[in-house]
Amino acid sequence: MVPDMHEHLEQMLTRLKLTAIRDQLDNLIDEAGRRELTIREALAMLCEREIARKDQRRIEMSFGLARFPFVRDIASFDFDAQPSLDKAQVRELSTGRFVANGEAVLLLGPPGVGKTHLAVAIGREVIVAGYTVLFVPATTMVAALAKAHAEGRLEEKLAQLAKPKLLIVDELGYLPFEPDAAHLFFQLVSRRYERGAMLITSNRSVGEWGTVFGDAVAATAILDRLLHHSHIITIRGESYRLREKRRSGILKTPLSTAGITPTHSQQGVSSA
Ligand code: ADP
Ligand code: MG
């Protein structure tokens, strides 16, 4: 190719933002020649490479924006360790269909059974499927709402939390909420209701949410909306962390999960 034609092409590809094609142009043209592609086939190959790069960029950026606490995926989840868990249901959630439908997912169970792991893993799949995700610890979120409320910026904060297609609220119930916080949480749930999906993890059964929120009326109103279009997954197994420790001999006798968090009863964690 004549040198100025090469440059001209590069400039056009830059202007069209076809950077993957631009950066690998010589290789791609060689490849098309080697495989004796028709012009139509070659064009399709170029488009595929560009789309693959753009998808990769979007996914990486969304992973960053989601603020996951750690990297976990479905592949690294040991389903054999949690026989009570329906693998097919987890796979179904990973397709992101519940996000498209604006549904709620409640992931319930005692500490250490992999709720946060699954929430992150599903969140990542949902991003790959093309949606935006934000992960927030429940206590952080409620504190942020209360602060925004005190500073007269509640509307702004609610709008921000309503934006991602999926909002993951992790570890609801580890600390009881103030009554005011229950009302703020209700406003958030109402805002997202039927518009955006939510995934909530909790160590408390739905029946205990009145106590968690410190306000039975607010809890009922929140649950009314969350349970309307919802998937409830209850993990009943033992803590994975303790299981690993026991295997390596650090713990000898099986501990019942009820003894792990002395401040809260673990009993009654079940689906609604
Ligand atoms: P929870 O949120 O229910 O308290 P986590 O998801 O934080 O529990 O799990 C605790 C740790 O154990 C994490 O590092 C997680 O990746 C790991 N873990 C829990 N369950 C499993 C599992 N079934 N397979 C693989 N790792 C697991
Ligand atoms: Mg957790």
GROMACS .gro file of C-alpha atoms in nm, residues 6-231:
model
  226
    6HIS     CA    1  -0.194   0.393   0.477
    7GLU     CA    2  -0.204   0.717   0.672
    8HIS     CA    3  -0.533   0.825   0.514
    9LEU     CA    4  -0.693   0.496   0.614
   10GLU     CA    5  -0.560   0.527   0.969
   11GLN     CA    6  -0.705   0.875   1.000
   12MET     CA    7  -1.046   0.763   0.875
   13LEU     CA    8  -1.051   0.467   1.115
   14THR     CA    9  -0.957   0.700   1.399
   15ARG     CA   10  -1.235   0.939   1.305
   16LEU     CA   11  -1.484   0.651   1.295
   17LYS     CA   12  -1.343   0.531   1.631
   18LEU     CA   13  -1.270   0.189   1.480
   19THR     CA   14  -0.959   0.160   1.690
   20ALA     CA   15  -0.933  -0.220   1.701
   21ILE     CA   16  -0.932  -0.232   1.319
   22ARG     CA   17  -0.688   0.060   1.304
   23ASP     CA   18  -0.443  -0.090   1.552
   24GLN     CA   19  -0.433  -0.433   1.387
   25LEU     CA   20  -0.493  -0.327   1.029
   26ASP     CA   21  -0.191  -0.492   0.868
   27ASN     CA   22  -0.248  -0.820   1.051
   28LEU     CA   23  -0.617  -0.821   0.970
   29ILE     CA   24  -0.557  -0.754   0.601
   30ASP     CA   25  -0.293  -1.031   0.594
   31GLU     CA   26  -0.534  -1.267   0.765
   32ALA     CA   27  -0.814  -1.188   0.521
   33GLY     CA   28  -0.573  -1.255   0.234
   34ARG     CA   29  -0.444  -1.579   0.383
   35ARG     CA   30  -0.795  -1.709   0.441
   36GLU     CA   31  -0.895  -1.591   0.093
   37LEU     CA   32  -1.198  -1.408   0.232
   38THR     CA   33  -1.439  -1.229   0.002
   39ILE     CA   34  -1.476  -0.856   0.064
   40ARG     CA   35  -1.803  -0.920   0.245
   41GLU     CA   36  -1.643  -1.185   0.467
   42ALA     CA   37  -1.344  -0.963   0.534
   43LEU     CA   38  -1.569  -0.674   0.631
   44ALA     CA   39  -1.762  -0.904   0.866
   45MET     CA   40  -1.435  -1.015   1.028
   46LEU     CA   41  -1.325  -0.654   1.077
   47CYS     CA   42  -1.660  -0.564   1.234
   48GLU     CA   43  -1.644  -0.866   1.466
   49ARG     CA   44  -1.299  -0.767   1.592
   50GLU     CA   45  -1.410  -0.409   1.652
   51ILE     CA   46  -1.723  -0.519   1.837
   52ALA     CA   47  -1.525  -0.767   2.048
   53ARG     CA   48  -1.285  -0.489   2.153
   54LYS     CA   49  -1.569  -0.248   2.231
   55ASP     CA   50  -1.754  -0.511   2.436
   56GLN     CA   51  -1.435  -0.589   2.627
   57ARG     CA   52  -1.383  -0.219   2.704
   58ARG     CA   53  -1.742  -0.176   2.819
   59ILE     CA   54  -1.720  -0.482   3.042
   60GLU     CA   55  -1.391  -0.370   3.201
   61MET     CA   56  -1.525  -0.023   3.262
   62SER     CA   57  -1.851  -0.156   3.410
   63PHE     CA   58  -1.659  -0.393   3.639
   64GLY     CA   59  -1.478  -0.087   3.775
   65LEU     CA   60  -1.794   0.121   3.813
   66ALA     CA   61  -1.977  -0.164   3.991
   67ARG     CA   62  -1.741  -0.141   4.294
   68PHE     CA   63  -1.745  -0.512   4.375
   69PRO     CA   64  -1.564  -0.588   4.704
   70PHE     CA   65  -1.374  -0.877   4.548
   71VAL     CA   66  -1.348  -1.077   4.227
   72ARG     CA   67  -1.559  -1.393   4.230
   73ASP     CA   68  -1.727  -1.583   3.949
   74ILE     CA   69  -1.978  -1.862   3.900
   75ALA     CA   70  -1.706  -2.100   3.783
   76SER     CA   71  -1.523  -2.074   4.115
   77PHE     CA   72  -1.837  -2.139   4.320
   78ASP     CA   73  -1.843  -2.490   4.460
   79PHE     CA   74  -2.206  -2.597   4.420
   80ASP     CA   75  -2.134  -2.938   4.572
   81ALA     CA   76  -2.065  -2.761   4.902
   82GLN     CA   77  -2.418  -2.616   4.900
   83PRO     CA   78  -2.661  -2.892   4.802
   84SER     CA   79  -2.961  -2.681   4.909
   85LEU     CA   80  -2.878  -2.432   4.635
   86ASP     CA   81  -3.054  -2.468   4.300
   87LYS     CA   82  -2.777  -2.443   4.041
   88ALA     CA   83  -3.026  -2.399   3.757
   89GLN     CA   84  -3.178  -2.099   3.936
   90VAL     CA   85  -2.834  -1.938   3.975
   91ARG     CA   86  -2.764  -2.001   3.605
   92GLU     CA   87  -3.099  -1.848   3.513
   93LEU     CA   88  -3.017  -1.536   3.717
   94SER     CA   89  -2.679  -1.516   3.545
   95THR     CA   90  -2.849  -1.460   3.210
   96GLY     CA   91  -2.960  -1.118   3.335
   97ARG     CA   92  -3.325  -1.177   3.243
   98PHE     CA   93  -3.435  -1.071   3.591
   99VAL     CA   94  -3.260  -0.739   3.530
  100ALA     CA   95  -3.440  -0.687   3.199
  101ASN     CA   96  -3.767  -0.752   3.384
  102GLY     CA   97  -3.680  -0.525   3.679
  103GLU     CA   98  -3.724  -0.807   3.928
  104ALA     CA   99  -3.585  -0.849   4.278
  105VAL     CA  100  -3.359  -1.127   4.404
  106LEU     CA  101  -3.326  -1.206   4.774
  107LEU     CA  102  -3.025  -1.417   4.863
  108LEU     CA  103  -3.071  -1.540   5.219
  109GLY     CA  104  -2.866  -1.753   5.453
  110PRO     CA  105  -2.628  -1.756   5.748
  111PRO     CA  106  -2.279  -1.599   5.731
  112GLY     CA  107  -2.012  -1.759   5.515
  113VAL     CA  108  -2.234  -1.963   5.284
  114GLY     CA  109  -2.138  -1.763   4.976
  115LYS     CA  110  -2.409  -1.497   4.947
  116THR     CA  111  -2.167  -1.217   4.864
  117HIS     CA  112  -1.970  -1.450   4.636
  118LEU     CA  113  -2.286  -1.531   4.438
  119ALA     CA  114  -2.401  -1.167   4.437
  120VAL     CA  115  -2.069  -1.059   4.284
  121ALA     CA  116  -2.064  -1.353   4.040
  122ILE     CA  117  -2.419  -1.283   3.922
  123GLY     CA  118  -2.336  -0.911   3.905
  124ARG     CA  119  -2.044  -0.983   3.673
  125GLU     CA  120  -2.257  -1.200   3.445
  126VAL     CA  121  -2.521  -0.929   3.436
  127ILE     CA  122  -2.254  -0.681   3.321
  128VAL     CA  123  -2.138  -0.922   3.050
  129ALA     CA  124  -2.503  -0.949   2.942
  130GLY     CA  125  -2.497  -0.574   2.882
  131TYR     CA  126  -2.634  -0.405   3.194
  132THR     CA  127  -2.490  -0.161   3.447
  133VAL     CA  128  -2.447  -0.275   3.806
  134LEU     CA  129  -2.369  -0.106   4.136
  135PHE     CA  130  -2.272  -0.300   4.448
  136VAL     CA  131  -2.322  -0.133   4.788
  137PRO     CA  132  -2.297  -0.269   5.141
  138ALA     CA  133  -2.634  -0.207   5.310
  139THR     CA  134  -2.484  -0.008   5.598
  140THR     CA  135  -2.284   0.216   5.361
  141MET     CA  136  -2.592   0.279   5.151
  142VAL     CA  137  -2.816   0.366   5.443
  143ALA     CA  138  -2.548   0.596   5.588
  144ALA     CA  139  -2.514   0.769   5.251
  145LEU     CA  140  -2.892   0.813   5.225
  146ALA     CA  141  -2.913   0.953   5.580
  147LYS     CA  142  -2.626   1.194   5.514
  148ALA     CA  143  -2.780   1.309   5.185
  149HIS     CA  144  -3.113   1.356   5.362
  150ALA     CA  145  -2.953   1.568   5.636
  151GLU     CA  146  -2.780   1.780   5.372
  152GLY     CA  147  -3.093   1.827   5.162
  153ARG     CA  148  -2.954   1.615   4.875
  154LEU     CA  149  -3.177   1.309   4.916
  155GLU     CA  150  -3.332   1.344   4.574
  156GLU     CA  151  -2.989   1.353   4.412
  157LYS     CA  152  -2.873   1.045   4.604
  158LEU     CA  153  -3.190   0.849   4.523
  159ALA     CA  154  -3.152   0.936   4.156
  160GLN     CA  155  -2.791   0.815   4.164
  161LEU     CA  156  -2.889   0.484   4.326
  162ALA     CA  157  -3.179   0.440   4.085
  163LYS     CA  158  -2.953   0.468   3.781
  164PRO     CA  159  -2.776   0.132   3.752
  165LYS     CA  160  -2.990  -0.141   3.597
  166LEU     CA  161  -2.904  -0.369   3.888
  167LEU     CA  162  -2.843  -0.248   4.242
  168ILE     CA  163  -2.685  -0.507   4.472
  169VAL     CA  164  -2.739  -0.432   4.842
  170ASP     CA  165  -2.515  -0.659   5.044
  171GLU     CA  166  -2.554  -0.780   5.401
  172LEU     CA  167  -2.883  -0.632   5.498
  173GLY     CA  168  -2.953  -0.716   5.861
  174TYR     CA  169  -2.604  -0.745   6.004
  175LEU     CA  170  -2.682  -0.421   6.184
  176PRO     CA  171  -3.035  -0.311   6.270
  177PHE     CA  172  -3.145   0.008   6.100
  178GLU     CA  173  -3.261   0.326   6.269
  179PRO     CA  174  -3.634   0.389   6.207
  180ASP     CA  175  -3.545   0.687   5.986
  181ALA     CA  176  -3.317   0.463   5.781
  182ALA     CA  177  -3.605   0.222   5.720
  183HIS     CA  178  -3.803   0.505   5.566
  184LEU     CA  179  -3.508   0.607   5.347
  185PHE     CA  180  -3.463   0.247   5.234
  186PHE     CA  181  -3.834   0.235   5.152
  187GLN     CA  182  -3.795   0.543   4.933
  188LEU     CA  183  -3.511   0.379   4.746
  189VAL     CA  184  -3.707   0.056   4.692
  190SER     CA  185  -4.010   0.255   4.573
  191ARG     CA  186  -3.792   0.452   4.334
  192ARG     CA  187  -3.649   0.138   4.178
  193TYR     CA  188  -3.971  -0.062   4.193
  194GLU     CA  189  -4.057  -0.205   3.850
  195ARG     CA  190  -3.792   0.016   3.690
  196GLY     CA  191  -3.468  -0.141   3.804
  197ALA     CA  192  -3.371  -0.475   3.948
  198MET     CA  193  -3.233  -0.526   4.297
  199LEU     CA  194  -3.036  -0.808   4.447
  200ILE     CA  195  -3.030  -0.810   4.826
  201THR     CA  196  -2.829  -1.043   5.044
  202SER     CA  197  -2.926  -1.095   5.407
  203ASN     CA  198  -2.850  -1.324   5.698
  204ARG     CA  199  -3.205  -1.266   5.821
  205SER     CA  200  -3.520  -1.437   5.701
  206VAL     CA  201  -3.787  -1.221   5.547
  207GLY     CA  202  -3.991  -1.274   5.864
  208GLU     CA  203  -3.720  -1.101   6.067
  209TRP     CA  204  -3.702  -0.789   5.850
  210GLY     CA  205  -3.937  -0.600   6.080
  211THR     CA  206  -3.667  -0.623   6.347
  212VAL     CA  207  -3.390  -0.543   6.099
  213PHE     CA  208  -3.566  -0.223   5.992
  214GLY     CA  209  -3.677  -0.140   6.346
  215ASP     CA  210  -4.011  -0.048   6.194
  216ALA     CA  211  -4.269  -0.315   6.110
  217VAL     CA  212  -4.479  -0.083   5.891
  218ALA     CA  213  -4.182   0.024   5.678
  219ALA     CA  214  -4.062  -0.338   5.657
  220THR     CA  215  -4.403  -0.453   5.531
  221ALA     CA  216  -4.412  -0.175   5.270
  222ILE     CA  217  -4.059  -0.260   5.157
  223LEU     CA  218  -4.132  -0.634   5.137
  224ASP     CA  219  -4.459  -0.571   4.957
  225ARG     CA  220  -4.266  -0.416   4.672
  226LEU     CA  221  -3.964  -0.645   4.680
  227LEU     CA  222  -4.166  -0.967   4.690
  228HIS     CA  223  -4.402  -0.867   4.411
  229HIS     CA  224  -4.171  -0.986   4.131
  230SER     CA  225  -3.906  -1.176   4.314
  231HIS     CA  226  -3.674  -1.471   4.325
   0.00000   0.00000   0.00000
